[in-house]
Coordinates of C-alpha atoms in Angstrom, one line a residue:
M1 CA 98.2 75.0 138.8
Q2 CA 100.6 74.3 136.0
P3 CA 102.9 71.4 135.8
Q4 CA 106.5 72.0 137.1
T5 CA 108.6 72.0 134.0
D6 CA 111.9 73.7 132.1
T7 CA 109.9 75.9 129.6
S8 CA 112.9 76.7 127.8
V9 CA 113.9 73.2 126.7
Q10 CA 112.1 70.6 124.1
I11 CA 112.9 67.2 124.0
P12 CA 113.9 65.9 120.5
L13 CA 112.6 62.7 119.0
I14 CA 115.7 60.4 118.4
I15 CA 114.1 58.1 115.8
D16 CA 116.3 55.4 113.7
L17 CA 114.9 56.1 110.2
E18 CA 115.2 52.4 108.8
E19 CA 114.1 50.6 111.8
A20 CA 111.2 52.8 112.1
A21 CA 110.1 52.4 108.4
A22 CA 110.6 48.8 108.7
T23 CA 108.5 48.6 111.4
M24 CA 105.9 50.6 110.0
N25 CA 105.9 48.7 106.7
E26 CA 105.3 45.6 109.0
V27 CA 102.4 47.0 110.9
F28 CA 100.9 48.2 107.6
M29 CA 101.0 45.1 106.0
S30 CA 99.4 43.5 109.3
M31 CA 96.5 46.0 109.0
K32 CA 95.9 45.2 105.3
H33 CA 95.7 41.6 106.5
S34 CA 93.2 42.5 109.2
V35 CA 91.1 44.2 106.7
L36 CA 90.8 41.6 104.4
L37 CA 89.5 39.3 107.3
K38 CA 86.9 41.9 108.7
P39 CA 86.3 44.3 106.0
N40 CA 83.0 45.7 107.5
P41 CA 83.3 45.4 111.2
A42 CA 80.0 45.5 113.2
W43 CA 78.7 48.8 115.0
K44 CA 79.5 47.0 118.4
D45 CA 83.4 46.7 117.2
R46 CA 83.7 50.2 116.2
F47 CA 81.9 51.4 119.4
V48 CA 84.4 49.6 121.4
R49 CA 87.3 51.2 119.5
L50 CA 85.6 54.8 120.0
D51 CA 85.1 53.8 123.7
R52 CA 88.4 53.0 124.3
L53 CA 89.6 56.1 122.8
E54 CA 87.3 58.1 125.0
N55 CA 89.0 56.4 128.1
M56 CA 92.3 56.8 127.1
I57 CA 91.7 60.6 127.2
L58 CA 89.8 60.7 130.3
E59 CA 92.1 58.4 132.2
N60 CA 95.2 60.2 131.2
K61 CA 94.1 63.8 131.2
E62 CA 96.5 65.2 133.6
R63 CA 99.5 63.7 131.8
I64 CA 98.2 64.7 128.1
E65 CA 97.7 68.6 129.8
A66 CA 101.5 68.2 131.2
A67 CA 102.8 66.9 127.6
I68 CA 101.5 69.6 125.9
Y69 CA 102.3 72.2 128.5
T70 CA 105.9 71.0 128.4
D71 CA 105.8 71.2 124.5
F72 CA 104.6 74.5 124.0
G73 CA 106.5 75.9 127.2
C74 CA 103.6 77.8 128.6
R75 CA 99.9 76.5 127.8
D76 CA 97.2 76.9 130.2
A77 CA 95.7 73.3 131.2
F78 CA 92.3 74.9 130.6
V79 CA 93.1 76.1 127.1
T80 CA 94.2 72.5 126.5
D81 CA 90.9 71.2 128.2
M82 CA 88.9 73.6 126.0
L83 CA 90.7 73.5 122.9
D84 CA 91.9 69.9 122.8
I85 CA 90.4 67.6 125.1
F86 CA 86.6 68.6 125.3
P87 CA 86.5 68.8 121.4
T88 CA 88.3 65.5 120.9
L89 CA 86.0 63.9 123.6
S90 CA 82.7 65.8 122.1
Q91 CA 83.7 64.3 118.6
I92 CA 83.9 60.9 120.2
R93 CA 80.6 61.1 121.9
Y94 CA 79.0 62.6 118.8
L95 CA 80.0 59.8 116.8
K96 CA 79.1 57.4 119.2
K97 CA 75.7 58.8 119.3
N98 CA 75.2 58.9 115.5
A99 CA 77.5 56.9 113.6
E100 CA 75.7 53.5 113.8
K101 CA 72.6 55.1 111.8
W102 CA 74.9 56.7 109.4
M103 CA 76.0 53.2 108.8
K104 CA 72.5 52.2 107.3
P105 CA 72.3 51.7 103.7
R106 CA 70.3 54.7 102.1
S107 CA 67.5 53.3 99.6
F108 CA 66.4 55.4 97.0
V109 CA 63.5 55.2 94.3
P110 CA 65.2 54.2 90.8
D111 CA 64.9 56.4 87.9
P112 CA 61.4 55.4 85.8
Y113 CA 63.2 53.6 83.3
L114 CA 64.9 51.2 85.7
L115 CA 61.8 50.3 87.5
P116 CA 60.7 48.1 89.0
G117 CA 64.4 47.5 90.5
S118 CA 65.6 48.8 93.6
E119 CA 68.7 50.7 94.8
E120 CA 70.8 51.6 97.6
V121 CA 74.1 53.3 98.8
I122 CA 76.0 51.4 101.4
F123 CA 78.8 52.7 103.2
Q124 CA 81.7 50.4 103.4
P125 CA 84.9 51.1 105.3
K126 CA 87.9 52.2 103.2
G127 CA 90.3 49.9 105.0
A128 CA 93.9 51.0 106.4
V129 CA 93.8 54.7 106.6
G130 CA 96.6 57.2 107.4
I131 CA 96.5 60.1 109.1
I132 CA 99.5 63.0 109.5
A133 CA 98.4 65.2 112.1
P134 CA 99.8 68.7 113.1
W135 CA 101.2 70.0 116.5
N136 CA 98.9 73.2 117.2
Y137 CA 96.0 71.1 118.5
P138 CA 97.8 68.0 118.9
L139 CA 95.2 66.0 120.4
F140 CA 92.0 67.0 118.8
L141 CA 93.4 66.9 115.4
S142 CA 95.2 63.7 115.9
I143 CA 92.8 61.6 118.0
G144 CA 89.8 63.2 117.0
S145 CA 90.4 62.3 113.3
V146 CA 91.2 58.9 114.4
A147 CA 87.6 58.7 116.0
Q148 CA 86.2 59.7 112.5
A149 CA 88.3 56.8 110.8
F150 CA 87.1 54.4 113.6
A151 CA 83.6 55.3 113.2
A152 CA 83.6 54.6 109.8
G153 CA 85.1 51.2 110.4
N154 CA 88.7 51.4 109.3
L155 CA 92.0 50.8 111.1
C156 CA 94.3 53.7 111.4
M157 CA 98.2 54.7 111.3
L158 CA 98.9 58.0 112.8
K159 CA 102.0 60.2 112.3
L160 CA 102.3 62.7 115.0
S161 CA 104.2 65.7 114.9
E162 CA 108.0 65.9 115.8
T163 CA 107.6 69.5 117.0
T164 CA 105.5 68.4 120.2
P165 CA 107.9 65.4 120.9
V166 CA 106.7 64.9 124.6
F167 CA 102.9 64.7 123.6
S168 CA 103.8 62.6 120.8
S169 CA 105.7 60.0 122.9
L170 CA 103.0 60.2 125.4
I171 CA 100.4 59.3 122.8
E172 CA 102.6 56.3 121.3
E173 CA 102.6 54.9 124.9
L174 CA 99.2 55.1 125.7
V175 CA 98.1 53.7 121.9
Q176 CA 100.1 50.6 123.0
K177 CA 98.2 50.4 126.2
Y178 CA 94.6 50.9 124.8
F179 CA 94.9 49.2 121.2
M180 CA 96.5 46.3 119.2
P181 CA 99.0 47.4 116.7
N182 CA 97.1 46.4 113.7
E183 CA 94.1 48.8 115.1
L184 CA 96.0 51.8 115.7
Y185 CA 99.7 52.4 115.5
V186 CA 101.5 55.7 116.0
V187 CA 104.6 56.8 113.9
L188 CA 107.0 59.2 115.3
G189 CA 109.9 61.1 113.8
E190 CA 111.0 63.6 111.7
S191 CA 110.0 64.5 108.0
D192 CA 112.1 61.9 106.5
I193 CA 109.8 59.4 107.9
S194 CA 106.7 61.6 107.2
S195 CA 107.9 61.0 103.6
R196 CA 108.0 57.1 103.8
F197 CA 104.5 57.2 105.6
A198 CA 103.1 59.3 103.0
E199 CA 104.1 56.7 100.3
L200 CA 102.3 53.7 101.8
P201 CA 99.4 52.6 99.7
F202 CA 96.8 53.9 102.2
D203 CA 93.1 53.1 101.4
H204 CA 92.7 57.0 102.6
L205 CA 95.2 59.7 103.8
L206 CA 94.2 62.7 105.5
F207 CA 96.8 65.3 106.0
I208 CA 96.5 68.3 108.0
G209 CA 99.3 71.0 107.7
S210 CA 100.7 73.7 105.7
T211 CA 99.9 74.2 101.9
Q212 CA 103.6 73.6 101.0
V213 CA 103.9 70.2 102.9
G214 CA 100.3 69.2 101.5
R215 CA 101.9 69.4 98.0
K216 CA 104.4 66.9 98.8
V217 CA 101.8 64.7 100.3
A218 CA 99.7 64.7 97.2
Q219 CA 102.4 64.0 95.2
A220 CA 103.6 60.8 97.2
A221 CA 99.9 59.7 97.5
A222 CA 99.6 60.0 93.8
K223 CA 102.1 57.5 93.3
N224 CA 99.4 54.7 94.6
L225 CA 96.4 56.5 93.6
T226 CA 95.7 56.8 97.5
P227 CA 92.7 59.2 97.7
V228 CA 93.5 62.3 99.9
T229 CA 91.9 64.9 102.1
L230 CA 93.9 67.6 102.7
E231 CA 93.1 70.6 105.1
L232 CA 95.9 73.1 104.6
G233 CA 96.6 76.6 105.6
G234 CA 95.9 80.0 104.1
K235 CA 95.6 83.7 104.6
S236 CA 91.8 83.8 106.5
P237 CA 90.6 87.3 105.8
A238 CA 88.3 89.1 108.7
V239 CA 86.4 91.7 106.8
I240 CA 84.5 94.8 108.9
A241 CA 81.7 96.3 106.7
P242 CA 81.0 99.8 106.8
N243 CA 78.6 100.8 110.0
Y244 CA 79.5 97.6 111.7
P245 CA 80.0 98.2 115.3
L246 CA 84.0 98.1 116.0
D247 CA 83.8 97.3 119.6
A248 CA 81.9 94.0 118.7
A249 CA 84.0 93.1 115.8
V250 CA 87.1 93.7 117.7
E251 CA 86.4 91.6 120.4
R252 CA 85.5 88.7 118.4
I253 CA 88.7 89.2 116.3
M254 CA 91.1 89.4 119.0
V255 CA 89.7 86.4 120.7
G256 CA 89.9 84.4 117.3
K257 CA 93.3 85.7 116.5
L258 CA 95.0 85.4 120.1
L259 CA 93.5 82.0 120.9
N260 CA 96.9 79.6 121.2
S261 CA 98.6 83.0 120.4
G262 CA 97.5 82.8 116.8
Q263 CA 98.7 79.0 116.3
T264 CA 95.4 78.1 114.6
C265 CA 94.8 77.4 111.0
I266 CA 91.8 79.1 110.9
A267 CA 92.8 82.4 113.2
P268 CA 92.1 85.8 111.2
D269 CA 95.2 86.4 109.4
Y270 CA 94.3 89.6 108.2
V271 CA 91.6 92.2 108.5
L272 CA 90.1 94.3 105.9
I273 CA 88.8 97.6 107.2
E274 CA 87.4 101.2 105.9
R275 CA 90.5 103.6 105.8
R276 CA 88.7 106.0 108.3
R277 CA 88.1 103.6 110.9
V278 CA 91.6 102.3 111.2
R279 CA 93.1 104.3 113.9
N280 CA 90.1 103.7 115.9
F281 CA 90.4 100.0 115.2
V282 CA 93.7 99.7 116.6
D283 CA 93.0 101.6 119.6
I284 CA 90.2 99.3 120.3
C285 CA 92.4 96.2 119.6
R286 CA 95.0 97.4 122.3
K287 CA 92.2 97.8 124.8
E288 CA 90.6 94.5 124.1
A289 CA 94.1 92.7 124.2
R290 CA 94.8 94.0 127.5
K291 CA 91.5 92.9 128.9
L292 CA 91.8 89.6 127.7
Y293 CA 95.2 89.0 128.9
P294 CA 95.5 91.9 131.8
A295 CA 99.1 90.6 132.7
G296 CA 100.5 90.8 129.0
L297 CA 103.2 88.1 128.5
A298 CA 103.0 87.1 132.2
D299 CA 99.4 86.0 131.9
P300 CA 99.1 82.4 132.3
S301 CA 96.6 82.0 130.0
Y302 CA 98.7 83.2 127.1
T303 CA 100.4 80.7 125.2
S304 CA 103.8 80.3 124.3
I305 CA 105.0 80.0 120.8
V306 CA 105.9 76.2 120.4
S307 CA 109.2 76.1 119.2
Q308 CA 112.4 78.1 118.8
S309 CA 112.3 78.0 115.2
R310 CA 108.7 79.3 114.8
F311 CA 109.5 82.1 117.7
E312 CA 112.4 83.2 115.6
S313 CA 110.5 83.2 112.5
L314 CA 107.8 85.3 113.6
L315 CA 110.5 87.8 115.2
N316 CA 112.0 87.9 111.6
Q317 CA 108.5 88.7 110.1
L318 CA 108.1 91.5 112.4
Q319 CA 111.5 92.9 111.5
E320 CA 110.9 92.8 107.9
A321 CA 107.5 94.3 108.3
S322 CA 108.9 97.4 110.4
Q323 CA 110.9 98.4 107.3
T324 CA 107.9 99.2 105.2
S325 CA 104.8 99.6 107.5
K326 CA 104.2 100.9 111.2
V327 CA 104.1 98.1 113.7
E328 CA 101.6 98.8 116.8
S329 CA 102.2 96.5 119.9
L330 CA 99.1 95.8 121.9
F331 CA 100.4 94.7 125.5
L332 CA 102.0 97.0 128.1
G333 CA 105.8 96.2 128.8
D334 CA 107.8 93.9 127.1
Q335 CA 106.4 92.5 123.7
F336 CA 108.6 89.2 123.8
D337 CA 110.1 87.0 126.0
L338 CA 112.9 84.7 125.1
K339 CA 113.1 82.0 127.7
T340 CA 109.1 81.4 127.6
R341 CA 109.2 82.2 123.9
K342 CA 105.9 84.4 124.3
L343 CA 105.4 87.0 121.6
G344 CA 103.1 89.9 122.4
P345 CA 100.2 90.6 119.9
Q346 CA 101.3 93.3 117.1
I347 CA 99.4 94.9 114.6
V348 CA 100.9 95.8 111.2
L349 CA 99.6 98.8 109.0
N350 CA 98.8 98.4 105.4
P351 CA 101.9 96.1 104.7
P352 CA 102.9 95.4 101.1
P353 CA 101.5 92.4 99.5
D354 CA 105.0 90.7 98.9
I355 CA 106.4 90.8 102.4
E356 CA 105.8 87.6 104.4
V357 CA 102.9 88.7 106.7
M358 CA 101.0 88.9 103.5
S359 CA 102.1 86.1 101.6
E360 CA 102.5 83.3 103.9
E361 CA 100.1 81.9 106.9
I362 CA 101.6 83.7 109.9
F363 CA 100.7 81.1 112.6
G364 CA 101.1 83.6 115.3
P365 CA 100.1 86.7 117.1
I366 CA 100.6 89.3 114.0
L367 CA 97.5 90.6 112.6
P368 CA 98.1 92.8 109.4
V369 CA 95.3 95.4 108.7
I370 CA 94.7 96.5 105.3
A371 CA 92.5 100.0 104.7
Y372 CA 90.0 99.7 101.9
P373 CA 88.3 102.9 100.7
D374 CA 85.6 104.4 102.8
D375 CA 82.1 102.9 101.8
D376 CA 83.7 100.8 98.9
I377 CA 83.5 97.3 100.4
G378 CA 83.7 95.9 97.0
E379 CA 87.5 96.6 96.9
A380 CA 87.9 94.4 100.1
V381 CA 86.2 91.7 98.1
D382 CA 88.2 92.1 94.9
F383 CA 91.2 91.8 97.3
I384 CA 90.4 88.3 98.7
N385 CA 89.3 87.2 95.2
S386 CA 92.4 88.1 93.7
R387 CA 94.4 86.0 96.2
P388 CA 94.5 82.1 96.8
H389 CA 91.2 80.8 98.2
P390 CA 91.4 80.7 101.6
L391 CA 90.3 78.0 104.4
A392 CA 88.2 80.5 106.6
M393 CA 86.7 84.0 106.0
Y394 CA 85.1 86.1 108.9
W395 CA 82.3 88.7 107.8
F396 CA 81.1 91.3 109.9
D397 CA 78.3 92.9 108.8
N398 CA 74.4 93.9 109.6
N399 CA 73.4 94.1 105.9
K400 CA 71.6 90.6 105.3
K401 CA 71.4 91.2 101.8
R402 CA 75.1 92.0 101.4
V403 CA 75.7 88.7 103.7
K404 CA 73.7 86.5 101.6
N405 CA 75.7 87.6 98.7
I406 CA 78.9 87.4 100.2
V407 CA 78.2 83.9 101.6
S408 CA 77.2 82.7 98.0
T409 CA 79.8 84.0 96.1
V410 CA 82.9 84.3 97.7
P411 CA 85.1 81.0 97.7
C412 CA 86.5 80.0 100.8
G413 CA 86.6 76.6 103.0
G414 CA 84.2 78.1 105.4
I415 CA 82.7 81.3 106.8
T416 CA 81.6 82.7 110.3
V417 CA 79.5 85.8 110.2
N418 CA 79.8 88.3 112.9
D419 CA 82.0 86.1 115.0
T420 CA 85.1 83.9 114.2
I421 CA 86.2 80.1 114.4
L422 CA 82.7 78.9 115.1
H423 CA 82.1 77.4 111.7
A424 CA 84.9 75.1 112.6
V425 CA 83.5 73.4 115.7
S426 CA 80.2 72.4 115.0
H427 CA 79.5 68.8 114.4
N428 CA 77.0 69.5 111.7
L429 CA 79.5 71.5 109.6
P430 CA 81.8 69.8 107.3
F431 CA 85.2 71.4 107.7
G432 CA 87.9 71.9 105.0
G433 CA 89.1 73.8 102.4
V434 CA 89.0 74.9 98.6
G435 CA 92.0 75.2 96.1
Q436 CA 95.1 75.7 97.9
S437 CA 93.6 75.7 101.2
G438 CA 92.8 72.0 100.9
M439 CA 90.5 69.6 99.3
G440 CA 87.8 67.1 100.9
R441 CA 85.9 67.5 104.2
Y442 CA 86.1 65.8 107.6
M443 CA 84.6 66.2 111.3
G444 CA 81.5 64.7 112.1
K445 CA 79.3 63.1 109.6
A446 CA 81.6 64.4 106.9
G447 CA 84.5 62.6 108.4
F448 CA 82.5 59.4 108.6
E449 CA 81.8 59.9 104.9
S450 CA 85.1 60.8 103.6
F451 CA 86.6 57.7 105.4
S452 CA 83.9 55.5 103.8
N453 CA 83.5 54.0 100.4
L454 CA 80.1 55.0 99.3
K455 CA 79.2 52.0 97.1
S456 CA 76.3 51.9 94.5
V457 CA 74.3 48.9 94.7
F458 CA 71.3 48.3 92.0
Y459 CA 69.0 45.2 92.5
Q460 CA 67.3 44.3 89.3
S461 CA 63.7 42.7 89.6
K462 CA 62.8 39.5 88.4
L463 CA 59.9 41.5 86.5
N464 CA 61.9 43.9 84.1
F465 CA 61.7 45.2 80.8
V466 CA 65.5 45.4 80.0
D467 CA 65.5 42.8 77.3
T468 CA 63.4 45.3 75.2
F469 CA 66.7 47.2 74.7
N470 CA 68.6 44.3 73.7
P471 CA 70.0 44.2 69.8
P472 CA 68.9 43.9 67.1
Y473 CA 66.9 47.0 68.4
S474 CA 63.5 46.6 67.5
E475 CA 60.9 49.1 66.3
K476 CA 59.6 49.4 69.7
A477 CA 62.9 50.2 71.5
H478 CA 63.5 53.0 68.9
S479 CA 59.9 54.6 69.7
I480 CA 60.3 54.3 73.5
V481 CA 63.9 56.2 73.4
K482 CA 62.3 58.4 71.0
S483 CA 59.7 59.5 73.0
M484 CA 62.0 59.4 76.0
I485 CA 64.1 61.8 74.5
Q486 CA 61.1 64.0 73.6
G487 CA 60.7 64.1 77.7
K488 CA 57.6 61.8 78.1
S489 CA 57.6 59.5 81.1
M490 CA 58.4 55.9 80.9
L491 CA 55.1 55.4 82.5
S492 CA 53.0 57.3 80.0
I493 CA 55.0 55.6 77.1
L494 CA 54.3 51.8 78.5
L495 CA 50.8 52.6 78.8
K496 CA 50.4 54.1 75.6
K497 CA 52.0 50.8 74.2
D498 CA 49.9 48.7 76.2
K499 CA 46.9 50.6 74.9
E500 CA 47.8 50.2 71.1
Q501 CA 48.2 46.4 71.4
D502 CA 44.8 46.2 73.2
E503 CA 43.3 48.0 70.1

């Protein structure tokens, strides 16, 4: 059962810019002071914060579902459970189980010429961390990211999206109940407050969003030399190799594309397929879409487009595409509903590269299909490589040798072979982009390390030989360095010297 809400209305966030900025600055200074007082919290302190995050979600699950439903207009509670609540809880529980051992210093055997010293890397919290979260998976990409910062021992300020105002206001309320402001603080507001947020001298800043906004965030952070992790968008391709079974490929592409109605940063953004199989591909897509959502736009599992502006943008993209390309609708009946902001899945056949569906990330249920010459998959690879590196790529192929070559040579943030999305949901795999699709990695252990300062420490032994290399440089020092340049081991050099002295 869904909450009873008016799906045609979105509630705006009313924020006084100067007042919000002043409060934000005050809280930030309090956080920095707290970091100075306790720069490296013990595991029990980190665990307690993670535990409170988990309880906050579990104790308010229905309210979170209802808030997200209201913001989207229609988003099945099960979809929110599957795509937001479960992944967030899973992330928190994974960190609670594993992060204590990640905190332990890692010891290494020094290079021979540094013996008998010892060395290690310790994981120190960076301090006060900023996170700018998007609207498409509002809980997972906000609180899931906070969990990673907490596991690494940081305090956190969280800027939530104005596109999901009901959810954002709810999280602000809940965070105030479960956390002190100098532990976790939520910032609300439009792009103007986001700009002020990005300009704060954080010890690390995570931004999840579009490439266009990511550039501005990086520029703002650069003023303070704030290290950034940017998880950006991009045109993530799906490639169907010759002879790969179409039914299997289409099912997985349709599931990945229509999840959250395409409002996923790693949704398949276009498909490359042999020319001779295009018609069959479209027919199977139509069958699969109707199988997944048998009631079409009326299907309660089919999510609305999040806002009126996004909905109108997608309609404009379709209108532009229809001027140059054939557009194929996949649902029966109506293809869009103005009241619920639902848009049926559409395929655009061989669009030119300069129109919006091929030049910008779509973030909706529109799927361009590009034909490559029969049996010439190299042209498909060239097409991908000629464009900015994608955040994700999906490769459908049973040729193991070719798959291995593609995985090792085509630049992208991550790849799922013979499926979609799954590389991004494993705790073991770092997630992020490359080039215009982002920089840095987060999620799981990668998130812990991104939010940590990996501090190198060398411990000198009481018994050591470093004074051998003090100036004025002796004949012995010259001889040792010469032998080392020739590739001889430090041990053999010292043994040789000892032998010479004995003789």
